[in-house]
């Protein structure tokens, strides 16, 4: 039986959903570019020129994209930066807006990594709920894993001409997804707990 797609706007039905991944951090952008390349995805990575803006300006960018041609947006946030700037209450306010505002809740998924993206990388090899306040406190543990002993926060490490970091870790992706799902959910009263929602991006794209 033919599906009834009357509820889907004609422009979406014809071209498929238009998805944006919003991340102001360089490491997130490099990782996402590697994923997009490896999986041949048609999503957009925003902003085109990341410059570590504030959580307020990142939220403004998300709102701008909601008002434009994008049908779904993943907003990826490193919580250690938020905590370093004492902006946890601001983050809570923006997360609540994305989950409760009628204009945003159907279009925006907030992806929180606490402390940072490297926690997601570590979950490819380690089941844990241990909290680290920043990347430096995590670095020693991360580099104990065989595939990340030489880890560097550099574009050439993430986007090697021969293989992306995403590609090199893809075999462990099911483990990372499973481990991330075992972590606590976002709690507005708990800025110092491990969080990693990157699995939601992977499941959306079915990678």
mmCIF file with all atom_site columns, C-alpha atoms in Angstrom:
data_model
loop_
_atom_site.group_PDB
_atom_site.id
_atom_site.type_symbol
_atom_site.label_atom_id
_atom_site.label_alt_id
_atom_site.label_comp_id
_atom_site.label_asym_id
_atom_site.label_entity_id
_atom_site.label_seq_id
_atom_site.pdbx_PDB_ins_code
_atom_site.Cartn_x
_atom_site.Cartn_y
_atom_site.Cartn_z
_atom_site.occupancy
_atom_site.B_iso_or_equiv
_atom_site.pdbx_formal_charge
_atom_site.auth_seq_id
_atom_site.auth_comp_id
_atom_site.auth_asym_id
_atom_site.auth_atom_id
_atom_site.pdbx_PDB_model_num
ATOM 1   C CA . UNK A 1 1   ? 0.000  0.000  0.000  1.00 0.00 ? 1   UNK A CA 1
ATOM 2   C CA . UNK A 1 2   ? 1.311  3.434  -0.882 1.00 0.00 ? 2   UNK A CA 1
ATOM 3   C CA . UNK A 1 3   ? 2.202  5.580  2.111  1.00 0.00 ? 3   UNK A CA 1
ATOM 4   C CA . UNK A 1 4   ? 0.139  8.685  2.726  1.00 0.00 ? 4   UNK A CA 1
ATOM 5   C CA . UNK A 1 5   ? 2.658  11.517 3.004  1.00 0.00 ? 5   UNK A CA 1
ATOM 6   C CA . UNK A 1 6   ? 0.182  14.407 3.115  1.00 0.00 ? 6   UNK A CA 1
ATOM 7   C CA . UNK A 1 7   ? 1.546  15.478 6.510  1.00 0.00 ? 7   UNK A CA 1
ATOM 8   C CA . UNK A 1 8   ? 5.041  15.890 5.040  1.00 0.00 ? 8   UNK A CA 1
ATOM 9   C CA . UNK A 1 9   ? 5.670  19.262 3.349  1.00 0.00 ? 9   UNK A CA 1
ATOM 10  C CA . UNK A 1 10  ? 6.159  18.770 -0.380 1.00 0.00 ? 10  UNK A CA 1
ATOM 11  C CA . UNK A 1 11  ? 9.678  20.202 -0.351 1.00 0.00 ? 11  UNK A CA 1
ATOM 12  C CA . UNK A 1 12  ? 10.763 17.674 2.323  1.00 0.00 ? 12  UNK A CA 1
ATOM 13  C CA . UNK A 1 13  ? 9.010  14.729 0.668  1.00 0.00 ? 13  UNK A CA 1
ATOM 14  C CA . UNK A 1 14  ? 10.859 15.450 -2.568 1.00 0.00 ? 14  UNK A CA 1
ATOM 15  C CA . UNK A 1 15  ? 14.376 16.010 -1.250 1.00 0.00 ? 15  UNK A CA 1
ATOM 16  C CA . UNK A 1 16  ? 14.381 14.354 2.162  1.00 0.00 ? 16  UNK A CA 1
ATOM 17  C CA . UNK A 1 17  ? 15.016 16.157 5.459  1.00 0.00 ? 17  UNK A CA 1
ATOM 18  C CA . UNK A 1 18  ? 17.623 18.936 5.491  1.00 0.00 ? 18  UNK A CA 1
ATOM 19  C CA . UNK A 1 19  ? 19.803 18.383 8.568  1.00 0.00 ? 19  UNK A CA 1
ATOM 20  C CA . UNK A 1 20  ? 22.391 20.635 10.199 1.00 0.00 ? 20  UNK A CA 1
ATOM 21  C CA . UNK A 1 21  ? 25.019 19.710 12.775 1.00 0.00 ? 21  UNK A CA 1
ATOM 22  C CA . UNK A 1 22  ? 25.954 22.768 14.834 1.00 0.00 ? 22  UNK A CA 1
ATOM 23  C CA . UNK A 1 23  ? 29.293 22.683 16.664 1.00 0.00 ? 23  UNK A CA 1
ATOM 24  C CA . UNK A 1 24  ? 31.607 25.589 17.384 1.00 0.00 ? 24  UNK A CA 1
ATOM 25  C CA . UNK A 1 25  ? 34.528 23.492 18.643 1.00 0.00 ? 25  UNK A CA 1
ATOM 26  C CA . UNK A 1 26  ? 37.241 22.528 16.179 1.00 0.00 ? 26  UNK A CA 1
ATOM 27  C CA . UNK A 1 27  ? 37.503 18.895 17.313 1.00 0.00 ? 27  UNK A CA 1
ATOM 28  C CA . UNK A 1 28  ? 33.743 18.422 16.917 1.00 0.00 ? 28  UNK A CA 1
ATOM 29  C CA . UNK A 1 29  ? 33.844 19.930 13.454 1.00 0.00 ? 29  UNK A CA 1
ATOM 30  C CA . UNK A 1 30  ? 36.756 17.694 12.382 1.00 0.00 ? 30  UNK A CA 1
ATOM 31  C CA . UNK A 1 31  ? 35.045 14.577 13.745 1.00 0.00 ? 31  UNK A CA 1
ATOM 32  C CA . UNK A 1 32  ? 31.750 15.442 12.056 1.00 0.00 ? 32  UNK A CA 1
ATOM 33  C CA . UNK A 1 33  ? 33.481 16.164 8.757  1.00 0.00 ? 33  UNK A CA 1
ATOM 34  C CA . UNK A 1 34  ? 35.131 12.749 8.985  1.00 0.00 ? 34  UNK A CA 1
ATOM 35  C CA . UNK A 1 35  ? 31.767 11.104 9.676  1.00 0.00 ? 35  UNK A CA 1
ATOM 36  C CA . UNK A 1 36  ? 30.131 12.965 6.808  1.00 0.00 ? 36  UNK A CA 1
ATOM 37  C CA . UNK A 1 37  ? 32.934 11.920 4.462  1.00 0.00 ? 37  UNK A CA 1
ATOM 38  C CA . UNK A 1 38  ? 33.012 8.283  5.550  1.00 0.00 ? 38  UNK A CA 1
ATOM 39  C CA . UNK A 1 39  ? 29.224 7.807  5.484  1.00 0.00 ? 39  UNK A CA 1
ATOM 40  C CA . UNK A 1 40  ? 28.599 10.027 2.431  1.00 0.00 ? 40  UNK A CA 1
ATOM 41  C CA . UNK A 1 41  ? 26.011 12.068 4.321  1.00 0.00 ? 41  UNK A CA 1
ATOM 42  C CA . UNK A 1 42  ? 24.255 15.109 2.897  1.00 0.00 ? 42  UNK A CA 1
ATOM 43  C CA . UNK A 1 43  ? 23.991 17.032 6.180  1.00 0.00 ? 43  UNK A CA 1
ATOM 44  C CA . UNK A 1 44  ? 25.444 20.513 6.700  1.00 0.00 ? 44  UNK A CA 1
ATOM 45  C CA . UNK A 1 45  ? 28.053 21.287 9.377  1.00 0.00 ? 45  UNK A CA 1
ATOM 46  C CA . UNK A 1 46  ? 27.632 24.730 10.912 1.00 0.00 ? 46  UNK A CA 1
ATOM 47  C CA . UNK A 1 47  ? 29.015 27.297 11.354 1.00 0.00 ? 47  UNK A CA 1
ATOM 48  C CA . UNK A 1 48  ? 31.303 27.239 8.332  1.00 0.00 ? 48  UNK A CA 1
ATOM 49  C CA . UNK A 1 49  ? 33.991 29.105 10.290 1.00 0.00 ? 49  UNK A CA 1
ATOM 50  C CA . UNK A 1 50  ? 33.896 28.041 13.961 1.00 0.00 ? 50  UNK A CA 1
ATOM 51  C CA . UNK A 1 51  ? 35.368 30.543 16.394 1.00 0.00 ? 51  UNK A CA 1
ATOM 52  C CA . UNK A 1 52  ? 34.398 29.283 19.867 1.00 0.00 ? 52  UNK A CA 1
ATOM 53  C CA . UNK A 1 53  ? 31.480 31.608 20.420 1.00 0.00 ? 53  UNK A CA 1
ATOM 54  C CA . UNK A 1 54  ? 29.494 31.852 23.658 1.00 0.00 ? 54  UNK A CA 1
ATOM 55  C CA . UNK A 1 55  ? 26.653 29.499 24.517 1.00 0.00 ? 55  UNK A CA 1
ATOM 56  C CA . UNK A 1 56  ? 24.263 32.416 23.958 1.00 0.00 ? 56  UNK A CA 1
ATOM 57  C CA . UNK A 1 57  ? 25.503 33.079 20.423 1.00 0.00 ? 57  UNK A CA 1
ATOM 58  C CA . UNK A 1 58  ? 25.483 29.354 19.612 1.00 0.00 ? 58  UNK A CA 1
ATOM 59  C CA . UNK A 1 59  ? 21.832 29.232 20.637 1.00 0.00 ? 59  UNK A CA 1
ATOM 60  C CA . UNK A 1 60  ? 21.127 32.225 18.414 1.00 0.00 ? 60  UNK A CA 1
ATOM 61  C CA . UNK A 1 61  ? 22.699 30.305 15.517 1.00 0.00 ? 61  UNK A CA 1
ATOM 62  C CA . UNK A 1 62  ? 20.440 27.317 16.249 1.00 0.00 ? 62  UNK A CA 1
ATOM 63  C CA . UNK A 1 63  ? 17.375 29.568 16.264 1.00 0.00 ? 63  UNK A CA 1
ATOM 64  C CA . UNK A 1 64  ? 18.476 31.139 13.000 1.00 0.00 ? 64  UNK A CA 1
ATOM 65  C CA . UNK A 1 65  ? 18.778 27.706 11.385 1.00 0.00 ? 65  UNK A CA 1
ATOM 66  C CA . UNK A 1 66  ? 15.356 26.698 12.682 1.00 0.00 ? 66  UNK A CA 1
ATOM 67  C CA . UNK A 1 67  ? 13.908 29.705 10.884 1.00 0.00 ? 67  UNK A CA 1
ATOM 68  C CA . UNK A 1 68  ? 15.742 28.844 7.666  1.00 0.00 ? 68  UNK A CA 1
ATOM 69  C CA . UNK A 1 69  ? 15.565 25.793 5.402  1.00 0.00 ? 69  UNK A CA 1
ATOM 70  C CA . UNK A 1 70  ? 16.690 23.185 7.938  1.00 0.00 ? 70  UNK A CA 1
ATOM 71  C CA . UNK A 1 71  ? 14.210 20.569 9.090  1.00 0.00 ? 71  UNK A CA 1
ATOM 72  C CA . UNK A 1 72  ? 16.283 19.113 11.944 1.00 0.00 ? 72  UNK A CA 1
ATOM 73  C CA . UNK A 1 73  ? 19.272 20.383 13.905 1.00 0.00 ? 73  UNK A CA 1
ATOM 74  C CA . UNK A 1 74  ? 21.737 18.698 16.229 1.00 0.00 ? 74  UNK A CA 1
ATOM 75  C CA . UNK A 1 75  ? 23.342 21.224 18.575 1.00 0.00 ? 75  UNK A CA 1
ATOM 76  C CA . UNK A 1 76  ? 26.574 19.754 19.962 1.00 0.00 ? 76  UNK A CA 1
ATOM 77  C CA . UNK A 1 77  ? 27.931 21.324 23.156 1.00 0.00 ? 77  UNK A CA 1
ATOM 78  C CA . UNK A 1 78  ? 31.092 20.664 25.180 1.00 0.00 ? 78  UNK A CA 1
ATOM 79  C CA . UNK A 1 79  ? 30.049 21.154 28.794 1.00 0.00 ? 79  UNK A CA 1
ATOM 80  C CA . UNK A 1 80  ? 33.573 21.766 30.136 1.00 0.00 ? 80  UNK A CA 1
ATOM 81  C CA . UNK A 1 81  ? 33.671 25.057 28.235 1.00 0.00 ? 81  UNK A CA 1
ATOM 82  C CA . UNK A 1 82  ? 30.270 25.985 29.684 1.00 0.00 ? 82  UNK A CA 1
ATOM 83  C CA . UNK A 1 83  ? 31.408 25.187 33.235 1.00 0.00 ? 83  UNK A CA 1
ATOM 84  C CA . UNK A 1 84  ? 34.716 26.982 32.773 1.00 0.00 ? 84  UNK A CA 1
ATOM 85  C CA . UNK A 1 85  ? 32.805 30.149 31.915 1.00 0.00 ? 85  UNK A CA 1
ATOM 86  C CA . UNK A 1 86  ? 30.310 29.603 34.754 1.00 0.00 ? 86  UNK A CA 1
ATOM 87  C CA . UNK A 1 87  ? 27.493 29.363 32.227 1.00 0.00 ? 87  UNK A CA 1
ATOM 88  C CA . UNK A 1 88  ? 25.757 26.224 33.503 1.00 0.00 ? 88  UNK A CA 1
ATOM 89  C CA . UNK A 1 89  ? 22.523 28.120 34.367 1.00 0.00 ? 89  UNK A CA 1
ATOM 90  C CA . UNK A 1 90  ? 22.542 29.581 30.851 1.00 0.00 ? 90  UNK A CA 1
ATOM 91  C CA . UNK A 1 91  ? 22.975 26.112 29.338 1.00 0.00 ? 91  UNK A CA 1
ATOM 92  C CA . UNK A 1 92  ? 20.090 24.777 31.435 1.00 0.00 ? 92  UNK A CA 1
ATOM 93  C CA . UNK A 1 93  ? 17.917 27.643 30.192 1.00 0.00 ? 93  UNK A CA 1
ATOM 94  C CA . UNK A 1 94  ? 18.797 26.918 26.543 1.00 0.00 ? 94  UNK A CA 1
ATOM 95  C CA . UNK A 1 95  ? 18.306 23.152 26.902 1.00 0.00 ? 95  UNK A CA 1
ATOM 96  C CA . UNK A 1 96  ? 14.887 23.781 28.449 1.00 0.00 ? 96  UNK A CA 1
ATOM 97  C CA . UNK A 1 97  ? 14.016 26.091 25.566 1.00 0.00 ? 97  UNK A CA 1
ATOM 98  C CA . UNK A 1 98  ? 14.959 23.403 23.050 1.00 0.00 ? 98  UNK A CA 1
ATOM 99  C CA . UNK A 1 99  ? 12.876 20.756 24.807 1.00 0.00 ? 99  UNK A CA 1
ATOM 100 C CA . UNK A 1 100 ? 9.841  22.848 25.780 1.00 0.00 ? 100 UNK A CA 1
ATOM 101 C CA . UNK A 1 101 ? 9.437  25.591 23.173 1.00 0.00 ? 101 UNK A CA 1
ATOM 102 C CA . UNK A 1 102 ? 6.958  24.556 20.478 1.00 0.00 ? 102 UNK A CA 1
ATOM 103 C CA . UNK A 1 103 ? 9.059  26.175 17.757 1.00 0.00 ? 103 UNK A CA 1
ATOM 104 C CA . UNK A 1 104 ? 12.189 24.276 18.782 1.00 0.00 ? 104 UNK A CA 1
ATOM 105 C CA . UNK A 1 105 ? 11.344 20.927 20.375 1.00 0.00 ? 105 UNK A CA 1
ATOM 106 C CA . UNK A 1 106 ? 10.354 19.223 17.105 1.00 0.00 ? 106 UNK A CA 1
ATOM 107 C CA . UNK A 1 107 ? 13.430 20.467 15.256 1.00 0.00 ? 107 UNK A CA 1
ATOM 108 C CA . UNK A 1 108 ? 16.345 20.615 17.718 1.00 0.00 ? 108 UNK A CA 1
ATOM 109 C CA . UNK A 1 109 ? 18.235 17.868 19.524 1.00 0.00 ? 109 UNK A CA 1
ATOM 110 C CA . UNK A 1 110 ? 20.823 19.072 22.058 1.00 0.00 ? 110 UNK A CA 1
ATOM 111 C CA . UNK A 1 111 ? 23.899 16.841 22.239 1.00 0.00 ? 111 UNK A CA 1
ATOM 112 C CA . UNK A 1 112 ? 25.845 17.341 25.472 1.00 0.00 ? 112 UNK A CA 1
ATOM 113 C CA . UNK A 1 113 ? 29.354 15.982 25.988 1.00 0.00 ? 113 UNK A CA 1
ATOM 114 C CA . UNK A 1 114 ? 30.678 16.377 29.513 1.00 0.00 ? 114 UNK A CA 1
ATOM 115 C CA . UNK A 1 115 ? 33.461 17.160 29.602 1.00 0.00 ? 115 UNK A CA 1
ATOM 116 C CA . UNK A 1 116 ? 34.111 17.121 25.849 1.00 0.00 ? 116 UNK A CA 1
ATOM 117 C CA . UNK A 1 117 ? 34.050 15.137 22.593 1.00 0.00 ? 117 UNK A CA 1
ATOM 118 C CA . UNK A 1 118 ? 37.034 13.069 23.722 1.00 0.00 ? 118 UNK A CA 1
ATOM 119 C CA . UNK A 1 119 ? 34.784 11.386 26.280 1.00 0.00 ? 119 UNK A CA 1
ATOM 120 C CA . UNK A 1 120 ? 32.826 9.980  23.331 1.00 0.00 ? 120 UNK A CA 1
ATOM 121 C CA . UNK A 1 121 ? 36.079 8.701  21.835 1.00 0.00 ? 121 UNK A CA 1
ATOM 122 C CA . UNK A 1 122 ? 36.991 7.030  25.144 1.00 0.00 ? 122 UNK A CA 1
ATOM 123 C CA . UNK A 1 123 ? 33.604 5.301  25.271 1.00 0.00 ? 123 UNK A CA 1
ATOM 124 C CA . UNK A 1 124 ? 34.605 3.382  22.140 1.00 0.00 ? 124 UNK A CA 1
ATOM 125 C CA . UNK A 1 125 ? 36.889 1.377  24.444 1.00 0.00 ? 125 UNK A CA 1
ATOM 126 C CA . UNK A 1 126 ? 35.671 1.892  28.015 1.00 0.00 ? 126 UNK A CA 1
ATOM 127 C CA . UNK A 1 127 ? 32.368 1.411  29.805 1.00 0.00 ? 127 UNK A CA 1
ATOM 128 C CA . UNK A 1 128 ? 32.376 4.032  32.536 1.00 0.00 ? 128 UNK A CA 1
ATOM 129 C CA . UNK A 1 129 ? 30.429 6.804  34.231 1.00 0.00 ? 129 UNK A CA 1
ATOM 130 C CA . UNK A 1 130 ? 33.563 8.484  35.619 1.00 0.00 ? 130 UNK A CA 1
ATOM 131 C CA . UNK A 1 131 ? 33.433 12.267 35.515 1.00 0.00 ? 131 UNK A CA 1
ATOM 132 C CA . UNK A 1 132 ? 36.327 14.422 34.314 1.00 0.00 ? 132 UNK A CA 1
ATOM 133 C CA . UNK A 1 133 ? 36.232 18.192 34.665 1.00 0.00 ? 133 UNK A CA 1
ATOM 134 C CA . UNK A 1 134 ? 38.074 18.869 31.381 1.00 0.00 ? 134 UNK A CA 1
ATOM 135 C CA . UNK A 1 135 ? 40.022 17.224 28.570 1.00 0.00 ? 135 UNK A CA 1
ATOM 136 C CA . UNK A 1 136 ? 43.362 17.454 30.387 1.00 0.00 ? 136 UNK A CA 1
ATOM 137 C CA . UNK A 1 137 ? 42.048 15.335 33.254 1.00 0.00 ? 137 UNK A CA 1
ATOM 138 C CA . UNK A 1 138 ? 40.772 12.761 30.722 1.00 0.00 ? 138 UNK A CA 1
ATOM 139 C CA . UNK A 1 139 ? 43.802 12.742 28.424 1.00 0.00 ? 139 UNK A CA 1
ATOM 140 C CA . UNK A 1 140 ? 45.880 10.184 30.368 1.00 0.00 ? 140 UNK A CA 1
ATOM 141 C CA . UNK A 1 141 ? 43.049 7.629  30.372 1.00 0.00 ? 141 UNK A CA 1
ATOM 142 C CA . UNK A 1 142 ? 42.222 8.264  26.719 1.00 0.00 ? 142 UNK A CA 1
ATOM 143 C CA . UNK A 1 143 ? 45.798 7.578  25.646 1.00 0.00 ? 143 UNK A CA 1
ATOM 144 C CA . UNK A 1 144 ? 45.860 4.212  27.409 1.00 0.00 ? 144 UNK A CA 1
ATOM 145 C CA . UNK A 1 145 ? 43.708 2.810  24.589 1.00 0.00 ? 145 UNK A CA 1
ATOM 146 C CA . UNK A 1 146 ? 45.675 1.214  21.743 1.00 0.00 ? 146 UNK A CA 1
ATOM 147 C CA . UNK A 1 147 ? 44.023 3.150  18.914 1.00 0.00 ? 147 UNK A CA 1
ATOM 148 C CA . UNK A 1 148 ? 44.311 6.512  20.658 1.00 0.00 ? 148 UNK A CA 1
ATOM 149 C CA . UNK A 1 149 ? 47.808 6.345  22.148 1.00 0.00 ? 149 UNK A CA 1
ATOM 150 C CA . UNK A 1 150 ? 48.959 8.959  19.649 1.00 0.00 ? 150 UNK A CA 1
ATOM 151 C CA . UNK A 1 151 ? 45.870 11.149 19.997 1.00 0.00 ? 151 UNK A CA 1
ATOM 152 C CA . UNK A 1 152 ? 46.280 14.808 19.084 1.00 0.00 ? 152 UNK A CA 1
ATOM 153 C CA . UNK A 1 153 ? 43.778 17.653 18.989 1.00 0.00 ? 153 UNK A CA 1
ATOM 154 C CA . UNK A 1 154 ? 44.830 18.497 15.450 1.00 0.00 ? 154 UNK A CA 1
ATOM 155 C CA . UNK A 1 155 ? 43.020 18.575 12.146 1.00 0.00 ? 155 UNK A CA 1
ATOM 156 C CA . UNK A 1 156 ? 45.579 16.322 10.482 1.00 0.00 ? 156 UNK A CA 1
ATOM 157 C CA . UNK A 1 157 ? 44.934 13.664 13.147 1.00 0.00 ? 157 UNK A CA 1
ATOM 158 C CA . UNK A 1 158 ? 41.171 13.742 12.623 1.00 0.00 ? 158 UNK A CA 1
ATOM 159 C CA . UNK A 1 159 ? 41.245 14.117 8.865  1.00 0.00 ? 159 UNK A CA 1
ATOM 160 C CA . UNK A 1 160 ? 44.257 12.161 7.637  1.00 0.00 ? 160 UNK A CA 1
ATOM 161 C CA . UNK A 1 161 ? 44.288 11.858 3.821  1.00 0.00 ? 161 UNK A CA 1
ATOM 162 C CA . UNK A 1 162 ? 44.413 8.069  4.222  1.00 0.00 ? 162 UNK A CA 1
ATOM 163 C CA . UNK A 1 163 ? 41.676 7.697  6.823  1.00 0.00 ? 163 UNK A CA 1
ATOM 164 C CA . UNK A 1 164 ? 39.586 9.836  9.160  1.00 0.00 ? 164 UNK A CA 1
ATOM 165 C CA . UNK A 1 165 ? 39.553 9.327  12.917 1.00 0.00 ? 165 UNK A CA 1
ATOM 166 C CA . UNK A 1 166 ? 35.872 8.435  12.572 1.00 0.00 ? 166 UNK A CA 1
ATOM 167 C CA . UNK A 1 167 ? 36.796 5.758  10.047 1.00 0.00 ? 167 UNK A CA 1
ATOM 168 C CA . UNK A 1 168 ? 39.587 4.355  12.200 1.00 0.00 ? 168 UNK A CA 1
ATOM 169 C CA . UNK A 1 169 ? 37.206 3.967  15.151 1.00 0.00 ? 169 UNK A CA 1
ATOM 170 C CA . UNK A 1 170 ? 34.127 2.812  13.244 1.00 0.00 ? 170 UNK A CA 1
ATOM 171 C CA . UNK A 1 171 ? 34.535 -0.859 14.191 1.00 0.00 ? 171 UNK A CA 1
ATOM 172 C CA . UNK A 1 172 ? 34.115 0.158  17.846 1.00 0.00 ? 172 UNK A CA 1
ATOM 173 C CA . UNK A 1 173 ? 31.107 2.406  17.191 1.00 0.00 ? 173 UNK A CA 1
ATOM 174 C CA . UNK A 1 174 ? 28.484 -0.101 18.464 1.00 0.00 ? 174 UNK A CA 1
ATOM 175 C CA . UNK A 1 175 ? 30.403 -0.316 21.752 1.00 0.00 ? 175 UNK A CA 1
ATOM 176 C CA . UNK A 1 176 ? 30.530 3.490  22.046 1.00 0.00 ? 176 UNK A CA 1
ATOM 177 C CA . UNK A 1 177 ? 26.787 3.766  21.416 1.00 0.00 ? 177 UNK A CA 1
ATOM 178 C CA . UNK A 1 178 ? 26.011 1.116  24.026 1.00 0.00 ? 178 UNK A CA 1
ATOM 179 C CA . UNK A 1 179 ? 28.352 2.702  26.607 1.00 0.00 ? 179 UNK A CA 1
ATOM 180 C CA . UNK A 1 180 ? 26.984 6.194  25.996 1.00 0.00 ? 180 UNK A CA 1
ATOM 181 C CA . UNK A 1 181 ? 23.440 4.977  26.574 1.00 0.00 ? 181 UNK A CA 1
ATOM 182 C CA . UNK A 1 182 ? 24.451 3.747  30.037 1.00 0.00 ? 182 UNK A CA 1
ATOM 183 C CA . UNK A 1 183 ? 25.421 7.241  31.160 1.00 0.00 ? 183 UNK A CA 1
ATOM 184 C CA . UNK A 1 184 ? 23.011 9.424  33.168 1.00 0.00 ? 184 UNK A CA 1
ATOM 185 C CA . UNK A 1 185 ? 20.536 11.689 31.416 1.00 0.00 ? 185 UNK A CA 1
ATOM 186 C CA . UNK A 1 186 ? 20.881 15.457 31.589 1.00 0.00 ? 186 UNK A CA 1
ATOM 187 C CA . UNK A 1 187 ? 20.088 16.768 35.067 1.00 0.00 ? 187 UNK A CA 1
ATOM 188 C CA . UNK A 1 188 ? 19.846 20.529 35.512 1.00 0.00 ? 188 UNK A CA 1
ATOM 189 C CA . UNK A 1 189 ? 21.073 20.149 39.109 1.00 0.00 ? 189 UNK A CA 1
ATOM 190 C CA . UNK A 1 190 ? 24.177 18.114 38.195 1.00 0.00 ? 190 UNK A CA 1
ATOM 191 C CA . UNK A 1 191 ? 26.803 20.056 36.212 1.00 0.00 ? 191 UNK A CA 1
ATOM 192 C CA . UNK A 1 192 ? 29.498 17.634 37.371 1.00 0.00 ? 192 UNK A CA 1
ATOM 193 C CA . UNK A 1 193 ? 28.355 14.325 35.945 1.00 0.00 ? 193 UNK A CA 1
ATOM 194 C CA . UNK A 1 194 ? 29.502 12.528 32.827 1.00 0.00 ? 194 UNK A CA 1
ATOM 195 C CA . UNK A 1 195 ? 27.273 13.041 29.791 1.00 0.00 ? 195 UNK A CA 1
ATOM 196 C CA . UNK A 1 196 ? 27.512 11.898 26.198 1.00 0.00 ? 196 UNK A CA 1
ATOM 197 C CA . UNK A 1 197 ? 24.622 12.082 23.752 1.00 0.00 ? 197 UNK A CA 1
ATOM 198 C CA . UNK A 1 198 ? 26.624 11.545 20.551 1.00 0.00 ? 198 UNK A CA 1
ATOM 199 C CA . UNK A 1 199 ? 24.910 8.190  20.069 1.00 0.00 ? 199 UNK A CA 1
ATOM 200 C CA . UNK A 1 200 ? 21.749 10.094 19.078 1.00 0.00 ? 200 UNK A CA 1
ATOM 201 C CA . UNK A 1 201 ? 23.539 11.492 16.030 1.00 0.00 ? 201 UNK A CA 1
ATOM 202 C CA . UNK A 1 202 ? 24.731 8.011  15.044 1.00 0.00 ? 202 UNK A CA 1
ATOM 203 C CA . UNK A 1 203 ? 21.305 6.462  15.448 1.00 0.00 ? 203 UNK A CA 1
ATOM 204 C CA . UNK A 1 204 ? 19.626 9.237  13.478 1.00 0.00 ? 204 UNK A CA 1
ATOM 205 C CA . UNK A 1 205 ? 21.919 8.661  10.494 1.00 0.00 ? 205 UNK A CA 1
ATOM 206 C CA . UNK A 1 206 ? 21.896 4.868  11.041 1.00 0.00 ? 206 UNK A CA 1
ATOM 207 C CA . UNK A 1 207 ? 25.691 4.670  10.753 1.00 0.00 ? 207 UNK A CA 1
#
